[in-house]
Amino acid sequence: MTASVRTAIFPVAGLGTRFLPATKATPKELLPVIDTPLIQFAIDEARDAGVERMIFVTHPSKSAIERYVMDDVRLRTELQAKGKPKLAAELLSASLSPTSDDVVFAMQDEPLGLGHAVLCAQYHVLPGPVAVILPDDLILGRGCIGEMIAAYEKAGRGHLVATMTVAPEETDKYGILSVTSGTGALLRENGMVEKPSLKEAPSNDAVVGRYVLDGSIFDDLRSQPPGAGGEIQLTDAIAAGAGRVGLCGYRFSGTRFDCGSKAGLFRASLHLAGQDPELAQVLDEVSARRGPAKAA
Ligand code: UTP
């Protein structure tokens, strides 16, 4: 029998140092792509996938995340009174409600790593496998975590990680999978290596920020010593359990933007601007001013 994926964990407690000084007062996960904060894309993806409980692992200094995520009745009432019912309705449908959504905010008091952040959700998860979504990995398209949950529920058990092919010189920025077999979207793996050099990389299949993990991940996280950068690494715990529960990679269909980096967030903004008639015109004006693109 296949277990269903009922919980999504959003680790959002990191320091966001690559975006300082912006992230001194604004959490990285609330940085907008045009007018939509990164966390909103992640919530919508989880909601579309039909998960029951959403757990945000956050930090006391990032209370703006909770304020953003939850419904703001006072703001909506003011918008209604000012004759902006459409905007009020849009805010309501984007938000989570304490009376109709199953939402938990768990605290990670120290940024001890992504694996540690996921571990901080352990007492709040519903039974069975869990989905993990990193909001700074923006994946536009058909709902990556929904595709992965559907594939996972067919495959049955183990760990499933989102993967995409990266350029050989980029393997040292990612966890890299060691592929044993598979065609199409689902690849069987026998392990993964964290940030290998070009020479050591077993493939070009990089792990990006969507996971569906067997519930035993919490046992492996509890026994994980600090890894790269002195942090408890999620990839180490996945690799530790891979031999026991199985590991697959999932080639998702959407387009991924690394919004944990300035270039990635900028690219995502340009991508969405190109789809908005008013902003696309601005892009045209800017490129006309810059003249023909230089050959690379
Ligand atoms: P990153 O490593 O990209 O985020 O983690 P960061 O550490 O906040 O950013 P930089 O590198 O300093 O700029 C990916 C996701 O994991 C969360 C982050 O909030 C982000 O959503 N995270 C990371 C935690 O929740 N806790 C941690 O200890 C580390």
Coordinates of C-alpha atoms and ligand atoms in Angstrom, one line a residue:
M1 CA 0.0 0.0 0.0
T2 CA 1.3 3.5 -0.8
A3 CA 1.3 6.1 1.9
S4 CA 0.0 9.5 1.0
V5 CA 1.9 12.7 1.5
R6 CA -0.1 14.8 3.9
T7 CA 2.5 17.3 5.3
A8 CA 4.5 20.0 3.6
I9 CA 7.5 21.5 5.5
F10 CA 8.8 25.0 4.5
P11 CA 12.2 25.7 6.0
V12 CA 12.3 29.5 6.2
A13 CA 14.6 30.2 9.2
G14 CA 17.9 30.9 7.4
L15 CA 19.8 34.1 7.6
G16 CA 19.6 35.0 3.9
T17 CA 23.1 36.5 4.0
R18 CA 23.4 36.7 0.2
F19 CA 20.7 39.4 0.1
L20 CA 22.0 41.6 2.9
P21 CA 21.3 44.4 3.7
A22 CA 17.8 43.7 2.3
T23 CA 17.3 40.7 4.5
K24 CA 18.3 42.6 7.7
A25 CA 14.7 43.5 8.2
T26 CA 12.9 41.5 5.5
P27 CA 13.0 37.7 5.4
K28 CA 14.5 36.4 2.1
E29 CA 11.4 34.3 1.6
L30 CA 9.3 37.5 1.5
L31 CA 11.4 39.1 -1.3
P32 CA 9.1 39.6 -4.2
V33 CA 9.3 38.5 -7.8
I34 CA 7.6 41.6 -9.2
D35 CA 4.7 41.8 -6.6
T36 CA 4.5 38.2 -5.3
P37 CA 6.7 37.1 -2.4
L38 CA 8.7 33.9 -2.9
I39 CA 6.8 32.2 -0.1
Q40 CA 3.5 32.7 -1.9
F41 CA 4.6 30.6 -4.9
A42 CA 5.6 27.8 -2.5
I43 CA 2.3 27.9 -0.6
D44 CA 0.3 27.9 -3.9
E45 CA 2.4 24.9 -5.1
A46 CA 1.7 22.9 -1.9
R47 CA -2.0 23.9 -1.9
D48 CA -2.4 22.8 -5.5
A49 CA -0.8 19.5 -4.6
G50 CA -3.5 18.9 -1.9
V51 CA -1.3 18.6 1.2
E52 CA -3.3 18.8 4.5
R53 CA -0.8 20.4 6.9
M54 CA 1.7 23.1 6.2
I55 CA 4.6 23.6 8.7
F56 CA 6.7 26.7 8.4
V57 CA 10.0 26.3 10.3
T58 CA 11.0 29.9 11.1
H59 CA 12.9 32.0 13.6
P60 CA 11.5 34.5 16.2
S61 CA 13.2 37.4 14.3
K62 CA 11.2 36.5 11.1
S63 CA 7.7 37.1 12.5
A64 CA 6.9 39.0 9.2
I65 CA 6.6 35.5 7.6
E66 CA 3.7 34.6 9.8
R67 CA 2.1 38.0 9.3
Y68 CA 2.3 37.6 5.6
V69 CA 1.1 34.0 5.4
M70 CA -1.9 34.3 7.6
D71 CA -5.1 36.2 6.7
D72 CA -5.2 39.8 7.8
V73 CA -8.9 40.6 8.6
R74 CA -8.2 44.2 9.5
L75 CA -6.4 45.0 6.2
R76 CA -9.2 43.3 4.2
T77 CA -11.9 45.2 6.1
E78 CA -10.1 48.5 5.4
L79 CA -9.8 47.6 1.7
Q80 CA -13.5 46.8 1.6
A81 CA -14.3 50.2 3.3
K82 CA -12.1 52.0 0.7
G83 CA -14.0 50.4 -2.2
K84 CA -11.4 47.8 -3.1
P85 CA -13.3 44.5 -2.7
K86 CA -11.4 42.8 -5.5
L87 CA -8.0 43.4 -3.8
A88 CA -9.5 42.2 -0.5
A89 CA -10.8 39.0 -2.1
E90 CA -7.4 38.4 -3.8
L91 CA -5.6 38.8 -0.4
L92 CA -8.1 36.4 1.2
S93 CA -7.6 33.7 -1.4
A94 CA -3.7 34.0 -1.2
S95 CA -3.7 33.7 2.6
L96 CA -4.0 30.8 5.0
S97 CA -6.7 31.0 7.6
P98 CA -6.5 29.8 11.2
T99 CA -10.0 28.4 11.0
S100 CA -9.9 26.6 7.7
D101 CA -6.2 25.7 7.1
D102 CA -4.0 23.3 9.1
V103 CA -1.0 25.6 9.6
V104 CA 1.9 25.2 12.1
F105 CA 4.8 27.6 12.8
A106 CA 7.7 25.8 14.4
M107 CA 10.8 27.6 15.6
Q108 CA 14.4 26.9 14.7
D109 CA 16.2 29.1 17.3
E110 CA 19.6 28.8 15.6
P111 CA 20.4 28.5 11.9
L112 CA 22.1 25.1 12.3
G113 CA 21.4 24.0 8.7
L114 CA 18.6 22.9 6.4
G115 CA 18.6 19.3 7.9
H116 CA 18.2 20.8 11.4
A117 CA 15.4 23.0 10.2
V118 CA 13.5 20.0 8.8
L119 CA 14.2 18.2 12.1
C120 CA 12.5 21.1 14.0
A121 CA 9.2 20.0 12.3
Q122 CA 9.4 16.4 13.5
Y123 CA 6.7 16.6 16.3
H124 CA 4.2 18.4 14.0
V125 CA 4.2 16.1 10.9
L126 CA 1.2 13.9 10.1
P127 CA 2.0 10.2 9.8
G128 CA 3.7 9.0 6.5
P129 CA 6.1 10.6 4.1
V130 CA 6.6 14.4 4.0
A131 CA 7.1 17.0 1.3
V132 CA 9.8 19.7 1.8
I133 CA 9.7 22.9 -0.3
L134 CA 12.5 25.5 -0.3
P135 CA 10.7 28.7 -1.2
D136 CA 14.0 30.3 -2.6
D137 CA 14.0 27.6 -5.3
L138 CA 11.2 29.0 -7.5
I139 CA 9.8 26.4 -9.9
L140 CA 7.3 27.8 -12.4
G141 CA 5.1 25.5 -14.5
R142 CA 3.0 22.6 -13.6
G143 CA 3.5 22.4 -9.9
C144 CA 6.7 20.6 -9.1
I145 CA 5.7 19.2 -5.7
G146 CA 2.3 18.0 -7.1
E147 CA 4.1 16.1 -9.9
M148 CA 6.5 14.6 -7.4
I149 CA 3.8 13.5 -5.0
A150 CA 1.9 11.8 -7.9
A151 CA 5.1 10.0 -8.9
Y152 CA 5.9 9.1 -5.3
E153 CA 2.5 7.6 -4.6
K154 CA 3.0 5.3 -7.7
A155 CA 6.5 4.4 -6.7
G156 CA 5.5 3.6 -3.2
R157 CA 8.2 4.5 -0.7
G158 CA 11.7 5.8 -0.1
H159 CA 13.1 9.3 -0.8
L160 CA 12.3 11.3 -3.9
V161 CA 14.3 14.4 -4.8
A162 CA 13.8 16.9 -7.6
T163 CA 16.6 16.9 -10.0
M164 CA 17.8 18.9 -13.0
T165 CA 20.8 18.6 -15.3
V166 CA 23.4 21.3 -14.6
A167 CA 26.5 22.3 -16.5
P168 CA 29.6 20.2 -15.6
E169 CA 31.4 23.2 -14.1
E170 CA 28.4 23.8 -11.7
T171 CA 28.4 20.4 -9.9
D172 CA 30.3 21.9 -7.0
K173 CA 27.3 24.1 -6.1
Y174 CA 24.8 21.2 -5.7
G175 CA 24.1 17.8 -4.2
I176 CA 24.8 15.5 -7.2
L177 CA 23.0 12.1 -7.8
S178 CA 24.6 8.9 -8.6
V179 CA 22.2 7.5 -11.2
T180 CA 21.9 3.7 -11.6
S181 CA 18.9 3.4 -14.0
G182 CA 15.8 5.0 -15.3
T183 CA 14.3 6.7 -18.2
G184 CA 11.7 9.5 -18.4
A185 CA 11.0 11.5 -15.3
L186 CA 11.9 8.9 -12.6
L187 CA 15.6 8.0 -12.1
R188 CA 16.8 5.3 -9.6
E189 CA 19.8 6.4 -7.6
N190 CA 22.2 4.7 -5.3
G191 CA 23.4 7.8 -3.5
M192 CA 24.4 11.4 -3.8
V193 CA 27.5 13.4 -3.2
E194 CA 27.4 17.0 -1.7
K195 CA 29.1 19.6 -4.0
P196 CA 31.6 17.4 -5.8
S197 CA 34.2 18.8 -8.2
L198 CA 33.9 18.4 -11.9
K199 CA 36.2 15.4 -11.7
E200 CA 34.5 13.7 -8.8
A201 CA 30.9 14.2 -9.9
P202 CA 29.1 10.9 -10.6
S203 CA 26.6 12.7 -13.0
N204 CA 25.3 16.1 -13.9
D205 CA 22.0 15.4 -12.1
A206 CA 21.7 18.1 -9.4
V207 CA 19.3 18.1 -6.5
V208 CA 17.1 21.2 -6.2
G209 CA 14.7 22.3 -3.5
R210 CA 11.8 19.9 -3.6
Y211 CA 11.7 16.6 -1.7
V212 CA 9.3 13.9 -0.8
L213 CA 10.9 12.0 2.1
D214 CA 10.2 8.8 3.8
G215 CA 9.1 9.4 7.5
S216 CA 12.4 7.7 8.6
I217 CA 14.2 10.9 7.5
F218 CA 13.7 12.2 11.1
D219 CA 15.6 9.2 12.6
D220 CA 18.5 9.9 10.2
L221 CA 18.5 13.6 10.9
R222 CA 18.6 13.0 14.6
S223 CA 21.8 10.9 14.3
Q224 CA 23.5 13.2 11.7
P225 CA 26.7 14.9 12.8
P226 CA 27.3 18.4 11.4
G227 CA 28.5 18.2 7.8
A228 CA 29.6 20.8 5.3
G229 CA 29.9 24.3 6.8
G230 CA 29.3 22.8 10.3
E231 CA 25.6 22.5 9.5
I232 CA 23.2 19.5 9.8
Q233 CA 22.7 18.8 6.1
L234 CA 19.5 17.4 4.7
T235 CA 21.4 15.7 1.9
D236 CA 23.6 13.8 4.3
A237 CA 20.5 12.4 6.1
I238 CA 18.9 11.5 2.7
A239 CA 22.1 9.7 1.6
A240 CA 22.3 7.9 5.0
G241 CA 18.8 6.4 4.5
A242 CA 19.1 5.8 0.7
G243 CA 20.5 2.2 1.0
R244 CA 17.7 1.3 3.4
V245 CA 14.6 2.9 2.0
G246 CA 15.6 3.7 -1.7
L247 CA 16.3 6.9 -3.5
C248 CA 14.9 8.3 -6.7
G249 CA 15.4 11.5 -8.6
Y250 CA 12.5 13.2 -10.3
R251 CA 13.0 15.3 -13.5
F252 CA 10.4 18.0 -13.1
S253 CA 8.7 19.7 -16.0
G254 CA 8.8 23.3 -14.8
T255 CA 11.5 26.0 -15.0
R256 CA 13.6 26.6 -11.9
F257 CA 15.1 29.9 -10.8
D258 CA 17.6 29.9 -8.0
C259 CA 16.1 32.8 -6.1
G260 CA 18.5 32.4 -3.2
S261 CA 21.0 34.3 -5.5
K262 CA 20.6 37.8 -6.8
A263 CA 21.0 36.7 -10.4
G264 CA 18.4 34.0 -10.0
L265 CA 15.8 36.4 -8.4
F266 CA 16.5 39.0 -11.1
R267 CA 16.1 36.3 -13.9
A268 CA 12.8 35.2 -12.4
S269 CA 11.6 38.8 -12.3
L270 CA 12.6 39.3 -15.9
H271 CA 10.9 36.1 -16.9
L272 CA 7.6 37.1 -15.3
A273 CA 7.9 40.7 -16.5
G274 CA 8.1 39.3 -20.1
Q275 CA 4.6 37.9 -19.5
D276 CA 3.0 41.2 -18.3
P277 CA 2.2 43.5 -21.2
E278 CA 3.0 46.7 -19.3
L279 CA 6.3 45.4 -17.9
A280 CA 7.2 43.7 -21.2
Q281 CA 7.1 47.2 -22.8
V282 CA 9.6 48.4 -20.2
L283 CA 11.9 45.5 -21.1
D284 CA 11.6 46.4 -24.7
E285 CA 12.5 50.0 -23.9
V286 CA 15.5 49.0 -21.9
S287 CA 16.8 46.6 -24.5
A288 CA 16.3 49.3 -27.3
R289 CA 18.4 51.7 -25.2
R290 CA 21.1 49.1 -24.6
G291 CA 21.4 48.3 -28.4
P292 CA 21.9 44.9 -30.0
A293 CA 23.1 42.2 -27.6
K294 CA 26.8 41.4 -27.8
A295 CA 27.7 37.9 -28.9
A296 CA 28.8 35.8 -25.9
Ligands
UTP1 P1 19.9 28.6 2.1 O1 21.2 28.1 2.6 O2 19.7 28.9 0.7 O3 19.4 29.9 2.9 O4 18.7 27.7 2.6 P2 20.2 30.9 3.8 O5 21.2 30.3 4.7 O6 19.1 31.6 4.5 O7 20.8 31.9 2.8 P3 22.3 32.5 2.5 O8 23.1 31.4 1.9 O9 22.8 32.9 3.9 O10 22.1 33.6 1.6 C1 17.6 27.3 1.8 C2 16.3 27.3 2.6 O11 16.5 26.7 3.9 C3 16.2 27.6 5.0 C4 16.3 29.0 4.4 O12 15.5 29.9 5.1 C5 15.9 28.8 2.9 O13 14.5 28.9 2.8 N1 17.2 27.3 6.1 C6 18.5 27.3 5.9 C7 16.6 27.2 7.4 O14 15.4 27.2 7.6 N2 17.5 27.0 8.4 C8 18.8 26.9 8.3 O15 19.6 26.7 9.3 C9 19.3 27.1 7.0

